[in-house]
Coordinates of N, CA, C and O in Angstrom, one line a residue:
M1 N 92.8 91.3 108.1 CA 92.2 92.5 108.5 C 93.2 93.2 109.5 O 92.9 94.6 109.5
A2 N 93.7 92.0 110.1 CA 95.0 92.7 111.1 C 95.7 93.3 110.3 O 96.4 94.6 110.8
E3 N 96.0 93.2 109.0 CA 97.2 93.8 108.5 C 97.1 95.1 107.9 O 97.9 96.2 108.1
Q4 N 95.7 95.3 107.4 CA 95.4 96.6 106.7 C 95.2 97.5 108.2 O 95.4 99.0 108.1
C5 N 94.6 97.2 109.5 CA 94.3 97.5 110.8 C 95.8 98.9 111.0 O 96.0 99.6 111.2
M6 N 96.6 97.6 110.8 CA 97.8 98.0 111.2 C 98.7 99.0 110.2 O 99.0 99.8 111.0
L7 N 98.5 98.8 109.4 CA 98.9 100.1 108.2 C 98.0 100.9 108.5 O 98.9 102.2 108.6
G8 N 96.9 101.0 108.4 CA 96.0 102.3 109.1 C 96.3 102.8 110.1 O 96.4 104.2 109.7
F9 N 96.7 102.2 111.2 CA 97.2 102.7 112.5 C 98.6 103.6 112.0 O 98.7 105.0 112.4
V10 N 99.6 102.8 111.5 CA 101.1 103.7 111.2 C 101.0 104.9 110.1 O 101.1 106.0 110.8
C11 N 100.0 104.7 109.0 CA 99.7 105.9 108.4 C 99.0 107.1 109.1 O 99.1 108.1 108.7
T12 N 97.8 106.9 109.8 CA 97.1 108.2 110.1 C 98.1 108.4 111.3 O 97.8 109.8 111.7
S13 N 98.2 107.4 112.2 CA 99.5 108.2 113.1 C 100.2 109.3 112.6 O 100.5 110.4 113.2
L14 N 100.8 108.5 111.9 CA 101.8 109.6 110.7 C 101.5 110.9 110.3 O 101.8 112.2 110.6
L15 N 100.5 110.7 109.6 CA 99.3 112.2 109.2 C 99.3 112.7 110.2 O 99.0 114.2 110.4
Y16 N 98.3 112.3 111.6 CA 97.9 113.1 112.7 C 99.5 114.0 113.6 O 99.5 115.1 113.7
M17 N 100.7 113.5 113.3 CA 101.7 113.8 114.2 C 102.4 114.9 113.2 O 102.7 115.9 113.4
V18 N 102.8 114.7 111.9 CA 102.7 115.7 111.0 C 101.7 116.9 110.7 O 102.2 118.3 110.7
A19 N 100.3 116.6 110.9 CA 99.5 117.5 110.8 C 99.3 118.9 112.1 O 99.5 120.0 112.2
V20 N 100.0 118.0 113.7 CA 100.1 118.6 114.6 C 101.0 119.6 114.7 O 101.3 120.6 114.9
I21 N 102.5 118.8 113.9 CA 103.3 119.9 114.4 C 103.6 120.9 113.3 O 104.0 121.8 113.6
I22 N 102.8 120.6 112.1 CA 102.6 121.8 111.3 C 101.5 122.8 112.3 O 101.9 124.5 112.0
M23 N 100.6 122.6 112.4 CA 100.0 123.6 113.3 C 100.1 124.3 114.3 O 100.5 125.3 114.4
D24 N 101.5 123.5 115.4 CA 101.7 124.0 116.2 C 102.9 125.2 115.6 O 103.2 126.5 115.9
F25 N 103.5 125.0 114.2 CA 104.4 125.9 113.8 C 103.5 127.0 113.3 O 104.5 128.3 113.6
R26 N 102.6 126.8 113.1 CA 101.7 128.1 112.3 C 101.5 128.9 113.2 O 101.0 130.0 112.9
E27 N 100.7 128.3 113.9 CA 100.5 128.9 115.4 C 101.3 129.9 116.1 O 100.3 131.0 116.4
T28 N 102.3 130.1 116.0 CA 103.3 131.0 116.7 C 104.0 131.1 115.6 O 104.2 131.0 114.5
K29 N 104.2 132.9 115.7 CA 104.9 133.5 114.7 C 106.5 133.3 114.7 O 107.5 134.1 114.3
C30 N 106.7 132.4 115.6 CA 108.0 132.4 115.5 C 109.1 131.7 114.8 O 108.3 131.1 113.8
S31 N 110.4 131.8 114.7 CA 111.5 130.9 114.1 C 111.2 129.9 114.1 O 111.0 129.2 115.4
F32 N 111.7 129.1 113.3 CA 112.1 127.6 113.6 C 113.2 127.2 114.7 O 113.1 126.3 115.3
H33 N 114.0 128.2 114.6 CA 115.4 127.9 115.9 C 114.5 128.1 116.9 O 114.8 127.4 118.1
T34 N 113.9 128.9 117.6 CA 113.4 130.1 118.3 C 112.1 128.5 118.6 O 112.3 128.4 120.1
Q35 N 111.7 127.9 117.8 CA 110.4 126.6 118.4 C 111.3 125.4 118.4 O 110.7 124.8 119.8
L36 N 112.6 125.0 118.2 CA 113.1 124.4 118.9 C 113.5 124.5 120.2 O 113.7 123.2 120.7
K37 N 113.7 125.7 120.8 CA 113.9 125.7 121.9 C 112.8 125.2 122.9 O 113.2 125.2 124.3
T38 N 111.7 125.3 122.2 CA 110.4 124.5 123.4 C 110.4 123.5 123.6 O 110.6 122.8 122.5
P39 N 110.2 123.1 124.9 CA 110.6 121.5 125.4 C 109.5 120.7 124.2 O 109.4 119.4 123.7
R40 N 108.3 121.4 124.2 CA 106.9 120.8 123.7 C 107.1 120.7 122.2 O 107.2 119.6 121.5
F41 N 107.8 121.7 121.7 CA 107.9 121.1 119.8 C 109.3 120.5 120.0 O 109.2 119.5 118.8
L42 N 109.9 120.5 120.5 CA 111.1 119.4 119.9 C 111.0 118.1 120.5 O 111.1 117.2 119.8
I43 N 109.9 118.0 121.8 CA 109.7 116.1 122.3 C 108.3 115.7 120.9 O 109.0 114.7 120.8
R44 N 107.7 116.6 120.4 CA 106.9 116.2 119.5 C 107.8 115.9 117.9 O 107.7 115.0 117.3
L45 N 108.7 116.5 117.9 CA 109.3 117.0 116.2 C 110.5 115.1 116.9 O 110.4 114.2 116.0
L46 N 111.1 115.1 118.0 CA 111.8 113.8 117.9 C 111.0 112.8 118.2 O 111.4 111.7 117.5
S47 N 109.9 112.6 118.6 CA 108.9 111.4 118.9 C 108.4 111.3 117.7 O 108.6 109.9 117.2
S48 N 108.0 112.4 117.1 CA 107.5 111.8 115.4 C 108.4 111.2 114.5 O 108.5 110.4 113.9
S49 N 109.5 112.1 114.3 CA 110.7 111.5 113.9 C 111.5 109.9 114.6 O 111.4 108.9 113.4
L50 N 111.2 109.4 115.6 CA 111.4 108.1 115.8 C 110.2 107.7 115.6 O 110.9 106.3 115.1
F51 N 109.4 108.0 115.6 CA 108.3 106.5 114.8 C 108.2 106.6 113.6 O 108.1 105.5 113.2
A52 N 108.3 107.3 113.1 CA 108.8 107.5 111.5 C 109.7 106.9 110.9 O 109.3 105.8 110.0
V53 N 110.6 106.3 112.0 CA 112.0 105.6 111.3 C 111.4 104.3 111.5 O 111.8 103.5 110.7
C54 N 110.9 104.3 112.6 CA 111.0 102.8 113.2 C 109.6 101.9 112.7 O 109.5 100.8 113.3
A55 N 108.7 102.7 112.7 CA 107.0 102.1 112.1 C 107.3 101.0 111.0 O 106.3 99.9 111.3
F56 N 107.5 101.6 110.1 CA 107.4 100.8 108.6 C 108.5 99.3 108.8 O 108.1 98.4 108.5
P57 N 109.5 99.6 109.5 CA 110.4 98.5 109.6 C 109.7 97.3 110.4 O 109.6 96.3 110.7
T58 N 109.2 98.2 111.8 CA 108.5 96.7 112.2 C 107.0 96.5 111.9 O 106.9 95.0 112.2
Y59 N 106.2 96.9 111.2 CA 104.9 96.8 110.0 C 105.3 95.4 109.1 O 104.9 94.7 109.2
Y60 N 106.6 95.7 108.5 CA 106.9 94.5 107.5 C 107.5 93.4 108.2 O 107.3 92.2 108.1
E61 N 108.3 93.5 109.4 CA 108.9 92.6 110.2 C 107.4 92.0 110.8 O 107.6 90.6 110.8
Y62 N 106.4 92.6 111.1 CA 105.2 92.1 111.7 C 104.6 91.0 110.6 O 104.2 90.0 111.0
L63 N 104.4 92.0 109.4 CA 103.7 90.9 108.7 C 104.6 89.7 108.1 O 104.1 88.6 108.2
Y64 N 105.9 89.5 107.8 CA 106.7 88.4 108.0 C 106.9 87.5 109.0 O 106.6 86.0 108.6
Y65 N 106.4 88.0 110.2 CA 106.2 86.9 111.7 C 104.9 86.2 111.2 O 104.9 85.3 112.1
V66 N 103.8 86.9 111.0 CA 102.7 86.7 110.9 C 102.6 85.7 109.7 O 101.8 84.4 109.8
Q67 N 103.3 86.0 108.6 CA 102.7 85.3 107.4 C 103.7 84.0 107.1 O 103.4 83.2 106.9
E68 N 105.4 83.9 107.4 CA 106.2 83.2 107.4 C 106.6 82.1 108.7 O 106.8 81.4 108.4
R69 N 106.7 82.7 109.6 CA 107.3 82.3 110.9 C 106.3 81.5 111.8 O 105.4 81.9 111.7
Q70 N 106.4 80.3 112.4 CA 105.6 80.1 113.4 C 105.6 80.9 114.8 O 106.9 81.5 114.9
C71 N 104.5 80.6 115.5 CA 105.1 81.7 116.9 C 105.9 80.8 117.9 O 105.2 79.7 118.2
N72 N 106.5 81.3 117.8 CA 107.7 80.8 119.2 C 108.4 81.8 119.9 O 108.5 83.0 119.6
Q73 N 109.3 81.4 120.9 CA 109.7 82.8 122.1 C 111.4 83.4 120.6 O 111.1 84.4 121.2
F74 N 111.4 82.7 120.2 CA 112.8 83.5 119.3 C 112.6 83.2 117.9 O 113.1 83.4 117.2
A75 N 111.5 83.9 117.7 CA 111.1 84.4 116.5 C 111.6 85.8 115.9 O 111.8 86.1 115.1
T76 N 111.6 86.4 117.4 CA 112.2 87.8 116.5 C 113.6 88.2 116.8 O 114.0 87.3 117.6
T77 N 114.2 89.3 116.6 CA 115.9 89.4 116.5 C 115.8 90.2 117.8 O 114.4 91.5 117.8
P78 N 116.7 90.7 118.2 CA 117.2 91.8 119.3 C 116.9 93.6 118.7 O 116.5 94.2 118.9
L79 N 117.2 93.0 117.4 CA 117.2 94.6 116.8 C 115.4 94.7 116.1 O 114.8 95.9 115.9
T80 N 114.9 93.9 116.0 CA 113.7 94.3 115.9 C 112.4 94.1 117.2 O 112.1 95.3 116.7
A81 N 112.8 93.7 117.9 CA 112.5 94.1 119.3 C 113.0 96.1 119.7 O 111.8 96.2 120.1
L82 N 114.0 95.7 119.8 CA 114.3 97.0 119.9 C 113.5 98.1 119.3 O 113.3 99.2 119.2
S83 N 113.4 98.1 117.3 CA 112.7 99.1 116.5 C 111.5 98.9 116.9 O 111.1 100.2 117.3
E84 N 110.8 98.1 117.9 CA 109.4 98.1 117.8 C 109.3 98.6 118.9 O 108.1 99.7 119.4
Y85 N 110.0 98.5 120.4 CA 109.7 99.5 121.8 C 110.5 100.9 120.7 O 109.5 102.1 121.4
C86 N 111.2 101.5 120.3 CA 111.4 102.7 119.8 C 110.0 103.4 119.2 O 109.9 104.4 119.3
A87 N 109.2 102.3 118.2 CA 107.9 102.9 118.0 C 107.2 102.9 118.9 O 106.3 104.5 119.0
I88 N 107.2 102.6 119.7 CA 106.1 102.6 121.1 C 106.3 103.9 121.7 O 105.7 104.7 122.1
I89 N 107.5 104.0 122.0 CA 107.8 104.8 123.2 C 107.8 106.5 121.8 O 107.6 107.5 122.5
G90 N 107.7 106.9 120.7 CA 107.8 107.7 119.8 C 106.5 108.0 120.0 O 106.2 109.1 120.0
V91 N 105.2 107.0 119.8 CA 104.3 107.5 119.8 C 103.7 107.9 121.1 O 103.4 109.0 121.3
A92 N 103.9 107.2 122.2 CA 103.9 107.4 123.9 C 104.4 108.7 124.0 O 103.7 109.8 124.4
G93 N 105.6 109.0 123.4 CA 106.1 110.5 123.9 C 105.6 111.5 122.9 O 105.1 112.5 123.5
F94 N 104.8 111.3 121.9 CA 104.1 112.0 121.1 C 103.1 112.7 121.9 O 102.6 113.8 121.9
H95 N 102.3 111.7 122.2 CA 101.0 111.9 122.9 C 101.0 112.5 124.1 O 100.2 113.3 124.9
V96 N 102.2 112.2 125.2 CA 102.4 112.6 126.0 C 102.6 114.0 126.1 O 102.6 114.6 127.2
S97 N 103.1 114.6 125.1 CA 103.8 115.9 125.0 C 102.4 116.8 124.8 O 102.3 117.8 125.1
E98 N 101.3 116.1 124.3 CA 100.0 116.7 124.3 C 99.8 117.6 125.4 O 98.7 118.4 125.8
L99 N 100.0 116.9 126.7 CA 100.1 117.4 128.2 C 100.3 119.0 128.3 O 100.0 119.4 129.5
F100 N 101.2 119.4 127.6 CA 101.9 121.1 127.8 C 100.8 121.5 127.1 O 100.8 123.2 127.2
D101 N 99.7 121.4 126.3 CA 98.3 122.0 125.7 C 97.7 122.5 126.8 O 96.9 123.5 126.1
I102 N 97.4 121.6 127.9 CA 96.2 121.7 128.7 C 97.0 122.4 130.1 O 96.3 122.3 131.3
D103 N 98.0 123.5 130.3 CA 98.4 124.2 131.2 C 97.5 125.3 131.6 O 97.9 125.4 132.8
S104 N 97.0 125.7 130.8 CA 96.2 126.9 131.3 C 94.6 126.8 131.0 O 94.2 127.7 130.9
I105 N 94.3 125.3 131.6 CA 93.0 125.2 131.6 C 92.7 125.0 132.7 O 93.5 124.5 133.8
H106 N 91.4 126.1 133.7 CA 90.9 125.9 134.8 C 89.9 126.2 134.8 O 89.0 125.9 133.9
Y107 N 89.5 125.1 135.9 CA 88.1 124.6 136.1 C 87.3 125.6 137.4 O 87.8 126.1 138.0
S108 N 86.1 125.7 137.0 CA 85.6 126.6 137.7 C 84.3 125.7 138.2 O 83.3 125.5 137.4
V109 N 84.1 125.5 139.2 CA 82.9 124.8 140.1 C 82.0 126.3 140.6 O 82.0 127.0 141.6
S110 N 80.9 126.1 140.3 CA 79.6 127.2 141.0 C 78.6 126.5 141.4 O 78.0 125.7 141.0
E111 N 77.7 127.4 142.5 CA 76.5 126.2 143.0 C 75.2 126.7 142.4 O 75.4 128.0 142.0
V112 N 74.8 125.8 142.0 CA 73.5 126.3 141.3 C 72.2 126.4 142.4 O 71.9 125.1 143.1
A113 N 71.6 127.6 142.5 CA 70.6 127.7 143.3 C 69.2 127.1 142.9 O 68.8 126.8 141.8

């Protein structure tokens, strides 16, 4: 079950990232080069690319670790750990970039009599 949940997380995360990037691009009528100059689009594109490159190798190493190796502190290689950290940074960076979307939200408080 853990394997299926991990694969589901990777696939749905990638689909969500692609959908958000496509909606961002279609929402504005700017060209692709103009979009690349905005920090929000650039962060999202780089973070999703980083996650897409590192997610599946991390997933397959996780499967190998769970199925073949015994749990010990020397079970993973430094390259595997780096790939895992890059995948985590990719997901975190993408979701932190969503803070750019809420810059025009204002709260108003009114008294009820």
